[in-house]
Amino acid sequence: QVQVVESGGGSVQPGGSLRLSCAASGSIYSFYHMGWYRQAPGKLRDSVATIRFDGSTNYADSVKGRFTISGDNSKNTIQLQMNNLKPEDTAVYYCNFRPRYSVRDFWGQGTQVTVSS
C-alpha cells in the first residue's frame, strides 16, 4: 500500500523561509514524477513545482526564483525549499507521487503553510 507523507509546514512572517519534505513508501517503483500542489481556501488545487525521474523541474510562474524543488528518485523523496515567502503563498500544500509504469496518482494529506505578519 502506497503512502505519501508530508512534513515541514508551519507559520512564518513575510520574507521568511520554510522547507517541506515528502516521502512515498510502499511502491516497488521509483517515481515518474513527484510534485507539490497547493490549495488556498475557496480556490482550486494548483501545481507549485514538479520534478521528473530525469531530474527536470517545472515551476508555477508565481514561485519561480523563490522556490526550489529537489528529490531523490531512488528513495522516492522530494523537498521544497521556499524562500521570500509571501502572504499569497498561504495554503495547504500537498505532495503528489506518480510511480513509473502507473497511471495512478497518490496524494499526501497535506501540510499547512501560513505566511502572515
mmCIF file of C-alpha atoms in Angstrom:
data_model
loop_
_atom_site.group_PDB
_atom_site.id
_atom_site.type_symbol
_atom_site.label_atom_id
_atom_site.label_comp_id
_atom_site.label_asym_id
_atom_site.label_seq_id
_atom_site.Cartn_x
_atom_site.Cartn_y
_atom_site.Cartn_z
ATOM 1 C CA GLN A 1 0.000 0.000 0.000
ATOM 2 C CA VAL A 2 1.455 3.301 -1.096
ATOM 3 C CA GLN A 3 1.666 6.041 1.497
ATOM 4 C CA VAL A 4 2.683 9.652 0.932
ATOM 5 C CA VAL A 5 3.653 11.731 3.937
ATOM 6 C CA GLU A 6 4.474 15.435 4.021
ATOM 7 C CA SER A 7 6.251 17.358 6.749
ATOM 8 C CA GLY A 8 7.680 20.794 7.398
ATOM 9 C CA GLY A 9 4.719 23.155 7.209
ATOM 10 C CA GLY A 10 4.163 25.951 9.670
ATOM 11 C CA SER A 11 3.756 29.672 10.159
ATOM 12 C CA VAL A 12 6.253 32.285 9.054
ATOM 13 C CA GLN A 13 6.395 36.021 8.523
ATOM 14 C CA PRO A 14 6.564 37.505 5.036
ATOM 15 C CA GLY A 15 10.072 37.210 3.657
ATOM 16 C CA GLY A 16 10.764 34.110 5.699
ATOM 17 C CA SER A 17 11.631 30.582 4.596
ATOM 18 C CA LEU A 18 10.254 27.072 5.067
ATOM 19 C CA ARG A 19 11.312 23.677 3.814
ATOM 20 C CA LEU A 20 8.784 20.971 3.024
ATOM 21 C CA SER A 21 9.629 17.296 2.738
ATOM 22 C CA CYS A 22 7.710 14.381 1.259
ATOM 23 C CA ALA A 23 8.336 10.661 1.305
ATOM 24 C CA ALA A 24 6.434 7.991 -0.608
ATOM 25 C CA SER A 25 6.625 4.435 0.639
ATOM 26 C CA GLY A 26 5.130 1.097 -0.328
ATOM 27 C CA SER A 27 5.874 1.278 -4.062
ATOM 28 C CA ILE A 28 8.250 -1.102 -5.773
ATOM 29 C CA TYR A 29 8.844 1.521 -8.462
ATOM 30 C CA SER A 30 10.639 4.821 -8.277
ATOM 31 C CA PHE A 31 8.766 7.938 -9.217
ATOM 32 C CA TYR A 32 7.960 9.016 -12.731
ATOM 33 C CA HIS A 33 7.235 12.404 -11.277
ATOM 34 C CA MET A 34 6.588 13.902 -7.894
ATOM 35 C CA GLY A 35 5.489 17.351 -7.033
ATOM 36 C CA TRP A 36 3.935 19.912 -4.776
ATOM 37 C CA TYR A 37 0.471 21.348 -5.194
ATOM 38 C CA ARG A 38 -1.328 23.841 -3.027
ATOM 39 C CA GLN A 39 -4.892 24.800 -2.280
ATOM 40 C CA ALA A 40 -5.943 28.041 -0.650
ATOM 41 C CA PRO A 41 -9.409 28.438 0.904
ATOM 42 C CA GLY A 42 -12.064 28.775 -1.762
ATOM 43 C CA LYS A 43 -9.648 28.042 -4.593
ATOM 44 C CA LEU A 44 -8.747 25.081 -6.761
ATOM 45 C CA ARG A 45 -5.655 22.985 -6.155
ATOM 46 C CA ASP A 46 -2.785 24.277 -8.299
ATOM 47 C CA SER A 47 0.609 22.946 -9.234
ATOM 48 C CA VAL A 48 3.532 24.626 -7.472
ATOM 49 C CA ALA A 49 6.590 22.620 -8.538
ATOM 50 C CA THR A 50 7.221 19.191 -10.019
ATOM 51 C CA ILE A 51 10.254 17.029 -10.687
ATOM 52 C CA ARG A 52 10.526 14.179 -13.152
ATOM 53 C CA PHE A 53 12.550 10.964 -12.974
ATOM 54 C CA ASP A 54 15.161 12.551 -15.253
ATOM 55 C CA GLY A 55 15.648 15.483 -12.886
ATOM 56 C CA SER A 56 13.814 18.048 -14.971
ATOM 57 C CA THR A 57 11.716 20.501 -12.997
ATOM 58 C CA ASN A 58 8.759 22.767 -13.578
ATOM 59 C CA TYR A 59 7.525 25.712 -11.522
ATOM 60 C CA ALA A 60 4.463 27.868 -11.364
ATOM 61 C CA ASP A 61 5.247 31.401 -12.506
ATOM 62 C CA SER A 62 4.284 32.777 -9.117
ATOM 63 C CA VAL A 63 7.071 30.868 -7.334
ATOM 64 C CA LYS A 64 9.898 30.970 -9.874
ATOM 65 C CA GLY A 65 13.067 32.338 -8.314
ATOM 66 C CA ARG A 66 11.747 31.787 -4.782
ATOM 67 C CA PHE A 67 11.024 28.055 -4.520
ATOM 68 C CA THR A 68 13.329 25.154 -5.352
ATOM 69 C CA ILE A 69 12.275 21.530 -5.689
ATOM 70 C CA SER A 70 14.734 18.676 -5.285
ATOM 71 C CA GLY A 71 14.388 14.942 -4.995
ATOM 72 C CA ASP A 72 15.945 11.510 -4.753
ATOM 73 C CA ASN A 73 14.396 9.175 -7.296
ATOM 74 C CA SER A 74 15.906 6.095 -5.664
ATOM 75 C CA LYS A 75 14.268 6.923 -2.328
ATOM 76 C CA ASN A 76 11.013 8.440 -3.613
ATOM 77 C CA THR A 77 11.572 11.606 -1.626
ATOM 78 C CA ILE A 78 11.295 15.274 -2.548
ATOM 79 C CA GLN A 79 11.802 18.582 -0.821
ATOM 80 C CA LEU A 80 10.588 22.097 -1.478
ATOM 81 C CA GLN A 81 12.718 24.995 -0.280
ATOM 82 C CA MET A 82 10.557 28.091 -0.062
ATOM 83 C CA ASN A 83 12.256 31.454 0.309
ATOM 84 C CA ASN A 84 10.942 35.005 0.395
ATOM 85 C CA LEU A 85 7.502 33.746 1.303
ATOM 86 C CA LYS A 86 4.511 35.975 0.664
ATOM 87 C CA PRO A 87 1.039 36.031 2.220
ATOM 88 C CA GLU A 88 -0.380 34.718 -1.046
ATOM 89 C CA ASP A 89 1.674 31.544 -0.554
ATOM 90 C CA THR A 90 -0.625 30.658 2.341
ATOM 91 C CA ALA A 91 -2.304 27.339 1.553
ATOM 92 C CA VAL A 92 -2.385 23.658 2.295
ATOM 93 C CA TYR A 93 0.489 22.060 0.401
ATOM 94 C CA TYR A 94 0.016 18.552 -0.951
ATOM 95 C CA CYS A 95 2.622 16.100 -2.205
ATOM 96 C CA ASN A 96 1.847 14.087 -5.313
ATOM 97 C CA PHE A 97 3.549 10.810 -6.271
ATOM 98 C CA ARG A 98 3.248 9.088 -9.644
ATOM 99 C CA PRO A 99 5.175 5.825 -9.798
ATOM 100 C CA ARG A 100 6.728 4.699 -13.051
ATOM 101 C CA TYR A 101 4.575 2.326 -15.118
ATOM 102 C CA SER A 102 1.464 3.626 -13.372
ATOM 103 C CA VAL A 103 -1.407 5.863 -14.413
ATOM 104 C CA ARG A 104 -2.458 6.454 -10.828
ATOM 105 C CA ASP A 105 -1.503 9.396 -8.641
ATOM 106 C CA PHE A 106 -1.065 9.163 -4.901
ATOM 107 C CA TRP A 107 -1.543 12.126 -2.584
ATOM 108 C CA GLY A 108 -0.462 13.040 0.888
ATOM 109 C CA GLN A 109 -2.837 14.506 3.443
ATOM 110 C CA GLY A 110 -1.358 17.974 3.159
ATOM 111 C CA THR A 111 0.579 20.342 5.365
ATOM 112 C CA GLN A 112 -0.472 23.885 6.218
ATOM 113 C CA VAL A 113 1.759 26.823 5.297
ATOM 114 C CA THR A 114 0.736 30.209 6.695
ATOM 115 C CA VAL A 115 2.535 33.424 5.829
ATOM 116 C CA SER A 116 1.404 36.319 7.963
ATOM 117 C CA SER A 117 2.771 39.245 9.904
#
